[in-house]
PDB file of C-alpha atoms in Angstrom:
ATOM      1  CA  ARG A   1    -171.674 -83.590  44.470  1.00 38.00           C
ATOM      2  CA  ILE A   2    -174.723 -81.336  44.755  1.00 41.00           C
ATOM      3  CA  ALA A   3    -174.250 -77.616  45.122  1.00 41.00           C
ATOM      4  CA  LYS A   4    -175.846 -75.821  48.039  1.00 41.00           C
ATOM      5  CA  ALA A   5    -178.791 -73.549  47.325  1.00 41.00           C
ATOM      6  CA  ASP A   6    -176.761 -70.387  48.035  1.00 41.00           C
ATOM      7  CA  SER A   7    -173.729 -71.613  46.091  1.00 40.00           C
ATOM      8  CA  PRO A   8    -172.796 -69.608  42.959  1.00 42.00           C
ATOM      9  CA  ILE A   9    -172.466 -72.841  40.957  1.00 42.00           C
ATOM     10  CA  ASN A  10    -176.031 -73.932  41.614  1.00 38.00           C
ATOM     11  CA  ARG A  11    -178.202 -73.433  38.539  1.00 40.00           C
ATOM     12  CA  CYS A  12    -181.648 -74.711  37.899  1.00 38.00           C
ATOM     13  CA  GLY A  13    -182.569 -76.306  34.605  1.00 39.00           C
ATOM     14  CA  THR A  14    -185.884 -75.826  32.864  1.00 39.00           C
ATOM     15  CA  ALA A  15    -187.424 -78.657  34.859  1.00 43.00           C
ATOM     16  CA  GLY A  16    -186.244 -77.141  38.141  1.00 40.00           C
ATOM     17  CA  VAL A  17    -183.516 -79.760  38.656  1.00 41.00           C
ATOM     18  CA  ALA A  18    -180.361 -78.438  40.289  1.00 45.00           C
ATOM     19  CA  MET A  19    -177.452 -78.375  37.856  1.00 47.00           C
ATOM     20  CA  THR A  20    -173.964 -78.679  39.306  1.00 56.00           C
ATOM     21  CA  THR A  21    -170.530 -78.353  37.866  1.00 57.00           C
ATOM     22  CA  PRO A  22    -168.994 -81.750  37.100  1.00 57.00           C
ATOM     23  CA  PRO A  23    -166.543 -82.868  39.746  1.00 61.00           C
ATOM     24  CA  ALA A  24    -162.826 -82.851  39.134  1.00 63.00           C
ATOM     25  CA  LEU A  25    -161.592 -86.128  37.735  1.00 64.00           C
ATOM     26  CA  ASP A  26    -159.620 -86.974  40.839  1.00 66.00           C
ATOM     27  CA  GLU A  27    -162.833 -86.712  42.919  1.00 69.00           C
ATOM     28  CA  VAL A  28    -164.853 -89.371  41.008  1.00 70.00           C
ATOM     29  CA  SER A  29    -164.822 -93.100  41.635  1.00 74.00           C
ATOM     30  CA  TRP A  30    -163.437 -95.474  39.090  1.00 71.00           C
ATOM     31  CA  ALA A  31    -166.928 -96.809  38.284  1.00 75.00           C
ATOM     32  CA  SER A  32    -168.202 -93.260  37.654  1.00 70.00           C
ATOM     33  CA  PHE A  33    -165.124 -92.532  35.554  1.00 68.00           C
ATOM     34  CA  LEU A  34    -165.660 -95.625  33.373  1.00 68.00           C
ATOM     35  CA  ALA A  35    -169.391 -94.985  32.982  1.00 71.00           C
ATOM     36  CA  LEU A  36    -168.769 -91.258  32.263  1.00 71.00           C
ATOM     37  CA  LYS A  37    -171.340 -90.485  34.951  1.00 71.00           C
ATOM     38  CA  TRP A  38    -169.242 -87.497  36.052  1.00 67.00           C
ATOM     39  CA  LEU A  39    -170.101 -85.794  32.735  1.00 71.00           C
ATOM     40  CA  ASP A  40    -173.905 -85.872  33.225  1.00 74.00           C
ATOM     41  CA  PRO A  41    -174.244 -82.326  34.594  1.00 78.00           C
ATOM     42  CA  LEU A  42    -172.148 -80.966  31.706  1.00 78.00           C
ATOM     43  CA  VAL A  43    -174.202 -82.908  29.129  1.00 81.00           C
ATOM     44  CA  ASN A  44    -177.478 -81.635  30.659  1.00 81.00           C
ATOM     45  CA  ARG A  45    -176.183 -78.090  30.587  1.00 82.00           C
ATOM     46  CA  GLY A  46    -175.074 -78.559  26.937  1.00 83.00           C
ATOM     47  CA  TYR A  47    -178.543 -79.779  26.055  1.00 83.00           C
ATOM     48  CA  GLU A  48    -180.057 -76.572  27.413  1.00 86.00           C
ATOM     49  CA  ARG A  49    -177.492 -74.057  26.245  1.00 87.00           C
ATOM     50  CA  GLN A  50    -174.037 -73.757  24.731  1.00 89.00           C
ATOM     51  CA  VAL A  51    -171.376 -74.747  27.212  1.00 85.00           C
ATOM     52  CA  ASN A  52    -168.295 -72.617  27.780  1.00 85.00           C
ATOM     53  CA  LEU A  53    -164.952 -73.119  29.433  1.00 83.00           C
ATOM     54  CA  GLN A  54    -166.230 -72.244  32.912  1.00 81.00           C
ATOM     55  CA  ASP A  55    -168.715 -75.158  32.730  1.00 79.00           C
ATOM     56  CA  SER A  56    -165.989 -77.786  32.257  1.00 77.00           C
ATOM     57  CA  PRO A  57    -164.643 -79.692  35.270  1.00 74.00           C
ATOM     58  CA  PRO A  58    -161.208 -78.746  36.608  1.00 74.00           C
ATOM     59  CA  LEU A  59    -158.333 -80.989  35.676  1.00 72.00           C
ATOM     60  CA  ALA A  60    -157.117 -83.577  38.092  1.00 73.00           C
ATOM     61  CA  ASP A  61    -153.667 -82.966  39.541  1.00 74.00           C
ATOM     62  CA  GLN A  62    -152.109 -85.818  37.546  1.00 73.00           C
ATOM     63  CA  GLU A  63    -153.557 -84.362  34.303  1.00 75.00           C
ATOM     64  CA  ASP A  64    -152.391 -80.784  34.760  1.00 78.00           C
ATOM     65  CA  THR A  65    -150.158 -80.103  31.727  1.00 84.00           C
ATOM     66  CA  ALA A  66    -148.206 -77.257  33.325  1.00 86.00           C
ATOM     67  CA  ARG A  67    -147.422 -79.413  36.424  1.00 86.00           C
ATOM     68  CA  ASN A  68    -146.391 -82.406  34.311  1.00 86.00           C
ATOM     69  CA  THR A  69    -144.245 -80.230  32.079  1.00 89.00           C
ATOM     70  CA  ARG A  70    -142.418 -78.650  35.009  1.00 91.00           C
ATOM     71  CA  ARG A  71    -141.783 -82.089  36.537  1.00 89.00           C
ATOM     72  CA  TYR A  72    -140.495 -83.429  33.191  1.00 90.00           C
ATOM     73  CA  VAL A  73    -138.237 -80.411  32.512  1.00 92.00           C
ATOM     74  CA  HIS A  74    -136.815 -80.641  36.026  1.00 92.00           C
ATOM     75  CA  LEU A  75    -136.027 -84.333  35.593  1.00 91.00           C
ATOM     76  CA  LEU A  76    -134.543 -83.720  32.151  1.00 91.00           C
ATOM     77  CA  GLU A  77    -132.273 -80.979  33.503  1.00 92.00           C
ATOM     78  CA  GLU A  78    -131.231 -83.268  36.352  1.00 91.00           C
ATOM     79  CA  GLU A  79    -130.421 -86.132  33.954  1.00 89.00           C
ATOM     80  CA  GLU A  80    -128.439 -83.799  31.671  1.00 90.00           C
ATOM     81  CA  ARG A  81    -126.564 -82.325  34.673  1.00 91.00           C
ATOM     82  CA  THR A  82    -125.450 -85.807  35.822  1.00 90.00           C
ATOM     83  CA  GLY A  83    -124.298 -86.643  32.266  1.00 86.00           C
ATOM     84  CA  LYS A  84    -126.148 -89.924  31.936  1.00 83.00           C
ATOM     85  CA  ARG A  85    -126.818 -91.541  28.604  1.00 86.00           C
ATOM     86  CA  ASN A  86    -130.199 -90.930  26.908  1.00 87.00           C
ATOM     87  CA  PRO A  87    -131.391 -88.246  29.294  1.00 89.00           C
ATOM     88  CA  LEU A  88    -134.548 -87.605  27.298  1.00 89.00           C
ATOM     89  CA  ILE A  89    -135.790 -91.191  27.509  1.00 90.00           C
ATOM     90  CA  THR A  90    -134.789 -91.512  31.119  1.00 89.00           C
ATOM     91  CA  ALA A  91    -136.583 -88.291  32.057  1.00 90.00           C
ATOM     92  CA  ILE A  92    -139.702 -89.414  30.269  1.00 90.00           C
ATOM     93  CA  PHE A  93    -139.596 -92.726  32.125  1.00 89.00           C
ATOM     94  CA  TRP A  94    -139.119 -91.146  35.571  1.00 89.00           C
ATOM     95  CA  ALA A  95    -141.765 -88.490  34.924  1.00 88.00           C
ATOM     96  CA  PHE A  96    -144.473 -90.879  33.774  1.00 87.00           C
ATOM     97  CA  TRP A  97    -143.528 -94.295  35.213  1.00 89.00           C
ATOM     98  CA  PRO A  98    -146.840 -94.872  37.048  1.00 87.00           C
ATOM     99  CA  GLN A  99    -148.886 -94.356  33.870  1.00 85.00           C
ATOM    100  CA  LEU A 100    -146.451 -96.461  31.827  1.00 89.00           C
ATOM    101  CA  LEU A 101    -146.485 -99.224  34.435  1.00 92.00           C
ATOM    102  CA  LEU A 102    -150.300 -99.301  34.495  1.00 88.00           C
ATOM    103  CA  LEU A 103    -150.433 -99.427  30.710  1.00 88.00           C
ATOM    104  CA  GLN A 104    -148.007-102.294  30.550  1.00 92.00           C
ATOM    105  CA  MET A 105    -149.836-104.217  33.312  1.00 92.00           C
ATOM    106  CA  MET A 106    -153.112-103.837  31.394  1.00 88.00           C
ATOM    107  CA  LYS A 107    -151.446-105.125  28.218  1.00 88.00           C
ATOM    108  CA  ILE A 108    -150.012-108.132  30.048  1.00 92.00           C
ATOM    109  CA  SER A 109    -153.386-108.901  31.647  1.00 88.00           C
ATOM    110  CA  GLN A 110    -155.037-108.602  28.200  1.00 86.00           C
ATOM    111  CA  TYR A 111    -152.619-111.141  26.832  1.00 89.00           C
ATOM    112  CA  LEU A 112    -153.060-113.522  29.754  1.00 89.00           C
ATOM    113  CA  LEU A 113    -156.845-113.251  29.647  1.00 86.00           C
ATOM    114  CA  GLY A 114    -156.687-113.889  25.923  1.00 86.00           C
ATOM    115  CA  LEU A 115    -155.128-117.234  26.670  1.00 90.00           C
ATOM    116  CA  LEU A 116    -158.281-118.169  28.643  1.00 88.00           C
ATOM    117  CA  SER A 117    -160.493-117.575  25.661  1.00 88.00           C
ATOM    118  CA  PRO A 118    -160.229-121.099  24.129  1.00 90.00           C
ATOM    119  CA  PHE A 119    -161.017-122.725  27.477  1.00 91.00           C
ATOM    120  CA  ILE A 120    -164.089-120.552  28.026  1.00 90.00           C
ATOM    121  CA  LEU A 121    -165.200-121.189  24.440  1.00 90.00           C
ATOM    122  CA  GLN A 122    -164.826-124.916  25.088  1.00 90.00           C
ATOM    123  CA  ARG A 123    -167.268-124.666  28.003  1.00 88.00           C
ATOM    124  CA  VAL A 124    -169.706-122.672  25.891  1.00 89.00           C
ATOM    125  CA  LEU A 125    -169.622-125.322  23.147  1.00 88.00           C
ATOM    126  CA  ILE A 126    -170.156-128.110  25.665  1.00 86.00           C
ATOM    127  CA  PHE A 127    -173.123-126.159  27.039  1.00 86.00           C
ATOM    128  CA  GLN A 128    -174.531-125.657  23.538  1.00 87.00           C
ATOM    129  CA  GLU A 129    -174.180-129.318  22.648  1.00 86.00           C
ATOM    130  CA  ALA A 130    -175.901-130.325  25.902  1.00 84.00           C
ATOM    131  CA  GLN A 131    -178.830-128.013  24.978  1.00 83.00           C
ATOM    132  CA  GLU A 132    -179.113-129.486  21.478  1.00 84.00           C
ATOM    133  CA  ALA A 133    -179.158-133.039  22.839  1.00 81.00           C
ATOM    134  CA  LYS A 134    -182.756-132.418  23.973  1.00 71.00           C
ATOM    135  CA  SER A 135    -181.932-133.757  27.418  1.00 74.00           C
ATOM    136  CA  VAL A 136    -182.832-132.034  30.633  1.00 78.00           C
ATOM    137  CA  LEU A 137    -179.916-129.909  31.824  1.00 78.00           C
ATOM    138  CA  SER A 138    -178.971-130.084  35.452  1.00 81.00           C
ATOM    139  CA  SER A 139    -178.885-126.764  37.315  1.00 84.00           C
ATOM    140  CA  SER A 140    -175.081-126.987  37.729  1.00 84.00           C
ATOM    141  CA  ALA A 141    -174.598-127.579  33.980  1.00 83.00           C
ATOM    142  CA  ALA A 142    -176.838-124.634  33.151  1.00 85.00           C
ATOM    143  CA  GLN A 143    -175.028-122.473  35.699  1.00 89.00           C
ATOM    144  CA  ASN A 144    -171.629-123.446  34.235  1.00 87.00           C
ATOM    145  CA  GLY A 145    -172.830-122.733  30.727  1.00 88.00           C
ATOM    146  CA  PHE A 146    -174.260-119.311  31.566  1.00 90.00           C
ATOM    147  CA  THR A 147    -171.146-118.447  33.570  1.00 92.00           C
ATOM    148  CA  ALA A 148    -168.976-119.360  30.565  1.00 91.00           C
ATOM    149  CA  VAL A 149    -171.116-117.228  28.237  1.00 91.00           C
ATOM    150  CA  GLY A 150    -170.923-114.285  30.687  1.00 92.00           C
ATOM    151  CA  ALA A 151    -167.158-114.715  31.016  1.00 90.00           C
ATOM    152  CA  LEU A 152    -166.725-114.734  27.249  1.00 90.00           C
ATOM    153  CA  ILE A 153    -168.812-111.548  26.941  1.00 91.00           C
ATOM    154  CA  CYS A 154    -166.825-109.838  29.738  1.00 89.00           C
ATOM    155  CA  LEU A 155    -163.574-110.901  28.100  1.00 88.00           C
ATOM    156  CA  GLY A 156    -164.737-109.403  24.813  1.00 88.00           C
ATOM    157  CA  ILE A 157    -165.635-106.123  26.499  1.00 87.00           C
ATOM    158  CA  PHE A 158    -162.263-106.046  28.292  1.00 83.00           C
ATOM    159  CA  ASN A 159    -160.499-106.571  24.970  1.00 82.00           C
ATOM    160  CA  LEU A 160    -162.445-103.686  23.418  1.00 83.00           C
ATOM    161  CA  PHE A 161    -161.088-101.217  25.966  1.00 77.00           C
ATOM    162  CA  TYR A 162    -157.568-102.557  26.388  1.00 71.00           C
TER     163      TYR A 162
END
């Protein structure tokens, strides 16, 4: 998001490049979020001068601590009022179930993708043995081998983050 020329958040760096405030986290795409691209304006500003609180991006709605606390306290009071067992755990679950569900789904997918690792490694070893045999590889064998190597690398990167 680029600030307009008359906008109060538009600032020019030493090279004359427009500096903008970083977008709120709920405004960035998932690719930008993973690549930390949304932080570039803040990093550039920090390179030129000390950053302060006004330079930081606003919190996304789902990350607002006061909002989450009010929702949690309301659910806790409701659970205590109804007299259910374990009101604290139940309130935590109902307040944060989307985040907990996403976390569990990522853990399950990490486990299931980990089961694929031996099969991918088998294809890589077959590809390596075919290369060492000094025979001419067919294009499909080379493509399968490079696909297996890429899949193994992607699986390793996925396991680093989850």
